[in-house]
Amino acid sequence: MRPNIEAFFDPATWTVSYVVYDEPNGHCAIIDPVLDYDPKSGRTKTASADKLMAFINEQRLTVSWIFETHAHADHLTAAHYLKEKLGGKTAIGDLIPAVQKVFKKLFNLETGFATDGSQFDHLFTDGEPFSVGKLSAKAIAAPGHTPADMAYQFDDAIFVGDTLFMPDVGTARADFPGGDARQLYRSIRKILDFPAETRLFMCHDYPPKDRPAQWQSTVAEERLHNIHVHDGVTEDEFLAMRTARDATLEAPVLLLPSIQLNVRAGQMPPPEDNGIVYFKIPVNVIGR
């Protein structure tokens, strides 16, 4: 059964969230929902997540899953907020403990912060099947951008997370802790081994000035036209390109708050003894 797909683009973070469902009055999965965050004031809002919720309520859908393709470094997840409002199980790749261990140390998180992925309801293994109502689906490990990246396949559609972008934008960076450009290349080639007509849905778009934001491509289009990893680009060539390019990139604007929330499946850090929740900012550690 082909999935119904509704996309929601957040221009503040260039993020695309999705509602994937079998039929009206049926079941759905939410992929990579955004919690709005103002870094100047530290305030969160739920306008982006509320758009997803309104659509789900209009279609009278039951939420089965809330998926993260990885622990994002560029936006805060609304997974916990939507779970409280709509139900469903939160899920991410089973290598998330490796990411949690790195960032527990970096941010000196509270002693009780578990690094076993237990903040999520389910940890997917590579190739693990699952269902969303009448839809059959599969998790596909896609490490490289981070160790725990996971893509999700529904029939002829794959939600690729931060691996591939639109052909004229290229591929994700691989210089975050645990990132690996060789792994990223191999993950991308695994995705591009699917049939040519397979639809690929991006988690982000950073469009050139001469086109609007887009987020759907195909295996054929990526193999022919992706500026970083089209057919004929070798692993060593990709590694050299990605390493040189990553050395020029600044840290994402929302890196520090987003990681602290996203490794917790969207739950806020525990309040301190004054009742206030804080995100930490390590000084002279991140970046170059």
mmCIF file of C-alpha atoms in Angstrom:
data_model
loop_
_atom_site.group_PDB
_atom_site.id
_atom_site.type_symbol
_atom_site.label_atom_id
_atom_site.label_comp_id
_atom_site.label_asym_id
_atom_site.label_seq_id
_atom_site.Cartn_x
_atom_site.Cartn_y
_atom_site.Cartn_z
ATOM 1 C CA MET A 1 0.000 0.000 0.000
ATOM 2 C CA ARG A 2 1.420 3.394 -1.002
ATOM 3 C CA PRO A 3 1.496 5.876 1.859
ATOM 4 C CA ASN A 4 -0.262 9.208 1.957
ATOM 5 C CA ILE A 5 2.302 11.881 2.779
ATOM 6 C CA GLU A 6 1.775 15.414 4.059
ATOM 7 C CA ALA A 7 4.859 17.631 4.385
ATOM 8 C CA PHE A 8 5.314 20.660 6.641
ATOM 9 C CA PHE A 9 8.223 23.020 5.925
ATOM 10 C CA ASP A 10 9.652 25.163 8.718
ATOM 11 C CA PRO A 11 11.467 28.142 7.129
ATOM 12 C CA ALA A 12 13.131 29.123 10.411
ATOM 13 C CA THR A 13 15.202 25.914 10.485
ATOM 14 C CA TRP A 14 14.806 24.712 6.872
ATOM 15 C CA THR A 15 13.318 21.504 8.299
ATOM 16 C CA VAL A 16 10.650 19.332 6.708
ATOM 17 C CA SER A 17 8.379 17.326 9.013
ATOM 18 C CA TYR A 18 5.996 14.682 7.727
ATOM 19 C CA VAL A 19 2.742 12.977 8.558
ATOM 20 C CA VAL A 20 2.636 9.566 6.838
ATOM 21 C CA TYR A 21 -0.720 7.799 6.943
ATOM 22 C CA ASP A 22 -2.647 4.924 5.449
ATOM 23 C CA GLU A 23 -6.060 6.568 4.938
ATOM 24 C CA PRO A 24 -8.373 9.152 6.516
ATOM 25 C CA ASN A 25 -9.708 7.856 9.831
ATOM 26 C CA GLY A 26 -6.720 5.515 9.874
ATOM 27 C CA HIS A 27 -3.261 5.538 11.404
ATOM 28 C CA CYS A 28 -0.218 7.731 10.963
ATOM 29 C CA ALA A 29 3.405 8.291 11.834
ATOM 30 C CA ILE A 30 4.985 11.674 12.476
ATOM 31 C CA ILE A 31 8.572 12.170 11.277
ATOM 32 C CA ASP A 32 10.950 14.847 12.629
ATOM 33 C CA PRO A 33 8.495 17.312 14.221
ATOM 34 C CA VAL A 34 9.776 20.798 15.123
ATOM 35 C CA LEU A 35 9.434 22.658 18.416
ATOM 36 C CA ASP A 36 9.819 26.385 17.747
ATOM 37 C CA TYR A 37 12.625 28.008 19.739
ATOM 38 C CA ASP A 38 13.811 31.609 19.992
ATOM 39 C CA PRO A 39 17.542 31.562 20.814
ATOM 40 C CA LYS A 40 17.454 35.248 21.808
ATOM 41 C CA SER A 41 14.899 34.765 24.575
ATOM 42 C CA GLY A 42 15.099 31.026 25.248
ATOM 43 C CA ARG A 43 11.349 30.694 24.725
ATOM 44 C CA THR A 44 9.670 27.744 23.032
ATOM 45 C CA LYS A 45 6.432 27.786 21.067
ATOM 46 C CA THR A 46 4.389 25.021 19.466
ATOM 47 C CA ALA A 47 3.053 26.679 16.306
ATOM 48 C CA SER A 48 4.869 24.287 13.941
ATOM 49 C CA ALA A 49 3.823 21.191 15.884
ATOM 50 C CA ASP A 50 0.267 22.488 16.146
ATOM 51 C CA LYS A 51 0.033 22.560 12.334
ATOM 52 C CA LEU A 52 0.809 18.830 12.276
ATOM 53 C CA MET A 53 -1.697 18.220 15.040
ATOM 54 C CA ALA A 54 -4.420 20.163 13.222
ATOM 55 C CA PHE A 55 -3.901 18.078 10.084
ATOM 56 C CA ILE A 56 -3.949 14.829 12.070
ATOM 57 C CA ASN A 57 -7.175 15.866 13.787
ATOM 58 C CA GLU A 58 -8.764 16.960 10.497
ATOM 59 C CA GLN A 59 -8.020 13.555 8.985
ATOM 60 C CA ARG A 60 -9.090 11.823 12.213
ATOM 61 C CA LEU A 61 -5.862 9.879 12.382
ATOM 62 C CA THR A 62 -4.533 7.802 15.249
ATOM 63 C CA VAL A 63 -0.822 8.373 15.862
ATOM 64 C CA SER A 64 1.083 5.092 15.955
ATOM 65 C CA TRP A 65 4.652 6.418 15.935
ATOM 66 C CA ILE A 66 6.686 9.591 16.301
ATOM 67 C CA PHE A 67 9.999 9.029 14.519
ATOM 68 C CA GLU A 68 13.281 10.854 14.724
ATOM 69 C CA THR A 69 15.695 10.232 11.879
ATOM 70 C CA HIS A 70 18.487 11.173 14.346
ATOM 71 C CA ALA A 71 19.247 13.493 17.262
ATOM 72 C CA HIS A 72 19.080 16.715 15.298
ATOM 73 C CA ALA A 73 21.547 19.561 15.769
ATOM 74 C CA ASP A 74 19.564 22.225 13.912
ATOM 75 C CA HIS A 75 16.116 22.194 15.475
ATOM 76 C CA LEU A 76 14.418 21.129 18.680
ATOM 77 C CA THR A 77 12.058 18.172 18.474
ATOM 78 C CA ALA A 78 8.378 18.427 19.355
ATOM 79 C CA ALA A 79 8.124 14.655 19.862
ATOM 80 C CA HIS A 80 7.358 14.821 23.590
ATOM 81 C CA TYR A 81 4.774 17.580 23.147
ATOM 82 C CA LEU A 82 2.969 15.688 20.378
ATOM 83 C CA LYS A 83 3.101 12.414 22.286
ATOM 84 C CA GLU A 84 1.402 14.084 25.241
ATOM 85 C CA LYS A 85 -1.292 15.540 22.965
ATOM 86 C CA LEU A 86 -1.830 12.671 20.504
ATOM 87 C CA GLY A 87 -0.224 9.514 21.854
ATOM 88 C CA GLY A 88 2.022 7.246 19.821
ATOM 89 C CA LYS A 89 5.439 5.761 20.522
ATOM 90 C CA THR A 90 8.653 7.715 20.090
ATOM 91 C CA ALA A 91 11.435 5.952 18.197
ATOM 92 C CA ILE A 92 14.972 6.460 16.892
ATOM 93 C CA GLY A 93 17.893 4.299 15.780
ATOM 94 C CA ASP A 94 19.395 1.831 18.242
ATOM 95 C CA LEU A 95 22.801 3.540 18.211
ATOM 96 C CA ILE A 96 21.447 6.619 19.989
ATOM 97 C CA PRO A 97 23.239 5.553 23.224
ATOM 98 C CA ALA A 98 26.568 6.361 21.542
ATOM 99 C CA VAL A 99 25.328 9.887 20.858
ATOM 100 C CA GLN A 100 23.946 10.256 24.378
ATOM 101 C CA LYS A 101 27.259 9.232 25.938
ATOM 102 C CA VAL A 102 29.139 11.900 23.973
ATOM 103 C CA PHE A 103 26.777 14.684 24.876
ATOM 104 C CA LYS A 104 26.252 13.667 28.484
ATOM 105 C CA LYS A 105 29.978 14.225 28.922
ATOM 106 C CA LEU A 106 30.085 17.439 26.863
ATOM 107 C CA PHE A 107 27.182 19.085 28.681
ATOM 108 C CA ASN A 108 27.932 17.468 32.058
ATOM 109 C CA LEU A 109 24.312 16.316 32.222
ATOM 110 C CA GLU A 110 22.778 15.232 35.496
ATOM 111 C CA THR A 111 23.994 11.951 36.992
ATOM 112 C CA GLY A 112 20.594 10.374 36.468
ATOM 113 C CA PHE A 113 20.564 10.984 32.719
ATOM 114 C CA ALA A 114 20.514 7.488 31.191
ATOM 115 C CA THR A 115 22.670 6.747 28.154
ATOM 116 C CA ASP A 116 20.822 3.608 27.095
ATOM 117 C CA GLY A 117 18.179 5.184 24.840
ATOM 118 C CA SER A 118 15.440 4.556 27.396
ATOM 119 C CA GLN A 119 14.020 8.061 26.904
ATOM 120 C CA PHE A 120 12.573 6.701 23.661
ATOM 121 C CA ASP A 121 9.815 4.106 23.543
ATOM 122 C CA HIS A 122 11.555 2.058 20.854
ATOM 123 C CA LEU A 123 15.010 1.775 19.294
ATOM 124 C CA PHE A 124 15.018 0.483 15.717
ATOM 125 C CA THR A 125 17.618 -1.898 14.360
ATOM 126 C CA ASP A 126 18.731 -1.931 10.740
ATOM 127 C CA GLY A 127 16.152 -3.654 8.563
ATOM 128 C CA GLU A 128 13.550 -3.933 11.306
ATOM 129 C CA PRO A 129 9.995 -4.104 9.939
ATOM 130 C CA PHE A 130 7.081 -2.228 11.504
ATOM 131 C CA SER A 131 3.583 -1.129 10.556
ATOM 132 C CA VAL A 132 1.470 2.007 10.640
ATOM 133 C CA GLY A 133 -2.121 0.869 10.373
ATOM 134 C CA LYS A 134 -2.363 -0.773 6.951
ATOM 135 C CA LEU A 135 1.101 0.405 5.915
ATOM 136 C CA SER A 136 4.075 -1.933 6.067
ATOM 137 C CA ALA A 137 7.423 -0.231 6.595
ATOM 138 C CA LYS A 138 11.089 -0.821 7.380
ATOM 139 C CA ALA A 139 13.857 0.986 9.254
ATOM 140 C CA ILE A 140 17.147 1.469 7.383
ATOM 141 C CA ALA A 141 20.318 2.360 9.292
ATOM 142 C CA ALA A 142 22.064 5.308 7.611
ATOM 143 C CA PRO A 143 25.006 6.329 9.817
ATOM 144 C CA GLY A 144 27.567 8.923 8.841
ATOM 145 C CA HIS A 145 26.024 12.296 9.627
ATOM 146 C CA THR A 146 25.725 10.901 13.157
ATOM 147 C CA PRO A 147 26.182 7.288 14.329
ATOM 148 C CA ALA A 148 22.459 6.844 14.966
ATOM 149 C CA ASP A 149 20.875 8.117 11.737
ATOM 150 C CA MET A 150 17.922 6.060 10.564
ATOM 151 C CA ALA A 151 15.879 6.251 7.360
ATOM 152 C CA TYR A 152 12.311 4.946 7.141
ATOM 153 C CA GLN A 153 10.869 3.170 4.093
ATOM 154 C CA PHE A 154 7.166 3.009 3.288
ATOM 155 C CA ASP A 155 6.595 1.134 0.023
ATOM 156 C CA ASP A 156 8.216 3.303 -2.700
ATOM 157 C CA ALA A 157 9.006 6.203 -0.344
ATOM 158 C CA ILE A 158 12.086 6.599 1.859
ATOM 159 C CA PHE A 159 12.488 9.366 4.421
ATOM 160 C CA VAL A 160 16.234 9.857 4.315
ATOM 161 C CA GLY A 161 16.833 12.224 7.233
ATOM 162 C CA ASP A 162 20.174 14.046 7.065
ATOM 163 C CA THR A 163 21.943 11.934 4.468
ATOM 164 C CA LEU A 164 20.929 13.286 1.075
ATOM 165 C CA PHE A 165 19.568 16.713 0.163
ATOM 166 C CA MET A 166 18.055 17.863 -3.106
ATOM 167 C CA PRO A 167 20.456 17.200 -5.993
ATOM 168 C CA ASP A 168 21.546 20.847 -6.297
ATOM 169 C CA VAL A 169 22.365 21.019 -2.553
ATOM 170 C CA GLY A 170 24.226 17.736 -2.125
ATOM 171 C CA THR A 171 24.700 15.838 1.113
ATOM 172 C CA ALA A 172 24.792 16.290 4.877
ATOM 173 C CA ARG A 173 27.876 17.241 6.858
ATOM 174 C CA ALA A 174 29.813 14.545 8.706
ATOM 175 C CA ASP A 175 31.880 16.513 11.222
ATOM 176 C CA PHE A 176 29.678 16.203 14.296
ATOM 177 C CA PRO A 177 30.893 13.936 17.140
ATOM 178 C CA GLY A 178 30.740 10.368 15.839
ATOM 179 C CA GLY A 179 30.225 11.533 12.256
ATOM 180 C CA ASP A 180 32.077 9.685 9.522
ATOM 181 C CA ALA A 181 32.183 10.729 5.872
ATOM 182 C CA ARG A 182 33.029 7.215 4.683
ATOM 183 C CA GLN A 183 30.038 5.818 6.554
ATOM 184 C CA LEU A 184 27.879 8.574 5.104
ATOM 185 C CA TYR A 185 28.977 7.688 1.566
ATOM 186 C CA ARG A 186 28.168 4.016 2.130
ATOM 187 C CA SER A 187 24.779 4.862 3.660
ATOM 188 C CA ILE A 188 23.943 7.057 0.697
ATOM 189 C CA ARG A 189 24.974 4.396 -1.794
ATOM 190 C CA LYS A 190 22.783 1.895 0.071
ATOM 191 C CA ILE A 191 19.821 4.221 -0.406
ATOM 192 C CA LEU A 192 20.725 4.845 -4.044
ATOM 193 C CA ASP A 193 20.735 1.105 -4.699
ATOM 194 C CA PHE A 194 16.933 1.138 -4.426
ATOM 195 C CA PRO A 195 14.951 1.169 -7.699
ATOM 196 C CA ALA A 196 15.333 4.335 -9.773
ATOM 197 C CA GLU A 197 11.720 5.413 -9.251
ATOM 198 C CA THR A 198 11.937 5.247 -5.437
ATOM 199 C CA ARG A 199 10.803 8.550 -3.949
ATOM 200 C CA LEU A 200 13.199 10.189 -1.498
ATOM 201 C CA PHE A 201 11.925 12.671 1.080
ATOM 202 C CA MET A 202 14.428 15.088 2.618
ATOM 203 C CA CYS A 203 14.578 16.310 6.201
ATOM 204 C CA HIS A 204 15.948 19.707 5.082
ATOM 205 C CA ASP A 205 16.282 21.946 2.092
ATOM 206 C CA TYR A 206 18.685 24.865 1.804
ATOM 207 C CA PRO A 207 17.622 26.094 -1.630
ATOM 208 C CA PRO A 208 19.654 28.288 -3.954
ATOM 209 C CA LYS A 209 18.178 31.757 -4.352
ATOM 210 C CA ASP A 210 16.668 30.908 -7.734
ATOM 211 C CA ARG A 211 14.244 28.227 -6.520
ATOM 212 C CA PRO A 212 11.719 27.715 -3.710
ATOM 213 C CA ALA A 213 12.187 25.064 -1.050
ATOM 214 C CA GLN A 214 11.682 21.480 -2.234
ATOM 215 C CA TRP A 215 11.975 18.172 -0.423
ATOM 216 C CA GLN A 216 11.107 15.320 -2.779
ATOM 217 C CA SER A 217 13.497 13.682 -5.224
ATOM 218 C CA THR A 218 14.049 10.189 -6.638
ATOM 219 C CA VAL A 219 16.883 7.717 -6.651
ATOM 220 C CA ALA A 220 17.319 8.341 -10.382
ATOM 221 C CA GLU A 221 17.531 12.108 -9.939
ATOM 222 C CA GLU A 222 20.079 11.817 -7.139
ATOM 223 C CA ARG A 223 22.232 9.335 -9.026
ATOM 224 C CA LEU A 224 22.300 11.568 -12.075
ATOM 225 C CA HIS A 225 22.481 15.047 -10.603
ATOM 226 C CA ASN A 226 23.511 15.150 -6.938
ATOM 227 C CA ILE A 227 26.426 17.585 -6.870
ATOM 228 C CA HIS A 228 28.294 15.621 -4.176
ATOM 229 C CA VAL A 229 27.524 11.962 -4.790
ATOM 230 C CA HIS A 230 26.215 11.355 -8.315
ATOM 231 C CA ASP A 231 27.165 8.121 -10.028
ATOM 232 C CA GLY A 232 30.878 8.040 -10.700
ATOM 233 C CA VAL A 233 31.956 9.811 -7.496
ATOM 234 C CA THR A 234 34.213 7.432 -5.571
ATOM 235 C CA GLU A 235 34.315 7.007 -1.816
ATOM 236 C CA ASP A 236 37.755 8.646 -1.620
ATOM 237 C CA GLU A 237 36.602 11.582 -3.746
ATOM 238 C CA PHE A 238 33.561 12.033 -1.537
ATOM 239 C CA LEU A 239 35.690 11.841 1.615
ATOM 240 C CA ALA A 240 38.045 14.549 0.319
ATOM 241 C CA MET A 241 35.155 16.808 -0.732
ATOM 242 C CA ARG A 242 33.169 16.318 2.465
ATOM 243 C CA THR A 243 36.174 16.843 4.740
ATOM 244 C CA ALA A 244 37.192 20.044 2.968
ATOM 245 C CA ARG A 245 33.651 21.400 2.884
ATOM 246 C CA ASP A 246 32.902 20.573 6.516
ATOM 247 C CA ALA A 247 36.002 22.507 7.572
ATOM 248 C CA THR A 248 34.337 25.671 6.247
ATOM 249 C CA LEU A 249 30.950 25.223 7.951
ATOM 250 C CA GLU A 250 29.876 27.050 11.079
ATOM 251 C CA ALA A 251 28.075 25.286 13.918
ATOM 252 C CA PRO A 252 24.283 25.271 13.461
ATOM 253 C CA VAL A 253 22.546 28.153 15.229
ATOM 254 C CA LEU A 254 20.503 25.842 17.448
ATOM 255 C CA LEU A 255 23.157 23.177 18.021
ATOM 256 C CA LEU A 256 23.552 23.649 21.774
ATOM 257 C CA PRO A 257 19.898 23.748 22.858
ATOM 258 C CA SER A 258 18.670 21.225 20.287
ATOM 259 C CA ILE A 259 21.055 18.420 21.190
ATOM 260 C CA GLN A 260 20.296 18.760 24.896
ATOM 261 C CA LEU A 261 16.582 18.313 24.195
ATOM 262 C CA ASN A 262 16.768 15.817 21.351
ATOM 263 C CA VAL A 263 18.834 13.188 23.177
ATOM 264 C CA ARG A 264 15.955 13.199 25.698
ATOM 265 C CA ALA A 265 13.272 12.427 23.061
ATOM 266 C CA GLY A 266 12.025 16.001 23.439
ATOM 267 C CA GLN A 267 11.644 16.076 27.213
ATOM 268 C CA MET A 268 13.046 19.185 28.859
ATOM 269 C CA PRO A 269 16.000 18.855 31.245
ATOM 270 C CA PRO A 270 14.922 18.613 34.874
ATOM 271 C CA PRO A 271 14.337 21.999 36.516
ATOM 272 C CA GLU A 272 16.972 23.216 38.938
ATOM 273 C CA ASP A 273 16.284 24.036 42.582
ATOM 274 C CA ASN A 274 14.755 27.390 41.625
ATOM 275 C CA GLY A 275 12.189 25.643 39.422
ATOM 276 C CA ILE A 276 13.687 26.894 36.157
ATOM 277 C CA VAL A 277 14.773 24.678 33.243
ATOM 278 C CA TYR A 278 18.153 25.503 31.711
ATOM 279 C CA PHE A 279 20.121 24.629 28.598
ATOM 280 C CA LYS A 280 23.888 24.705 29.123
ATOM 281 C CA ILE A 281 26.406 26.515 26.934
ATOM 282 C CA PRO A 282 29.915 25.027 27.022
ATOM 283 C CA VAL A 283 32.427 27.836 26.473
ATOM 284 C CA ASN A 284 35.348 27.507 24.030
ATOM 285 C CA VAL A 285 34.557 23.848 23.271
ATOM 286 C CA ILE A 286 32.350 23.757 20.159
ATOM 287 C CA GLY A 287 33.576 24.945 16.773
ATOM 288 C CA ARG A 288 36.924 26.200 15.671
#
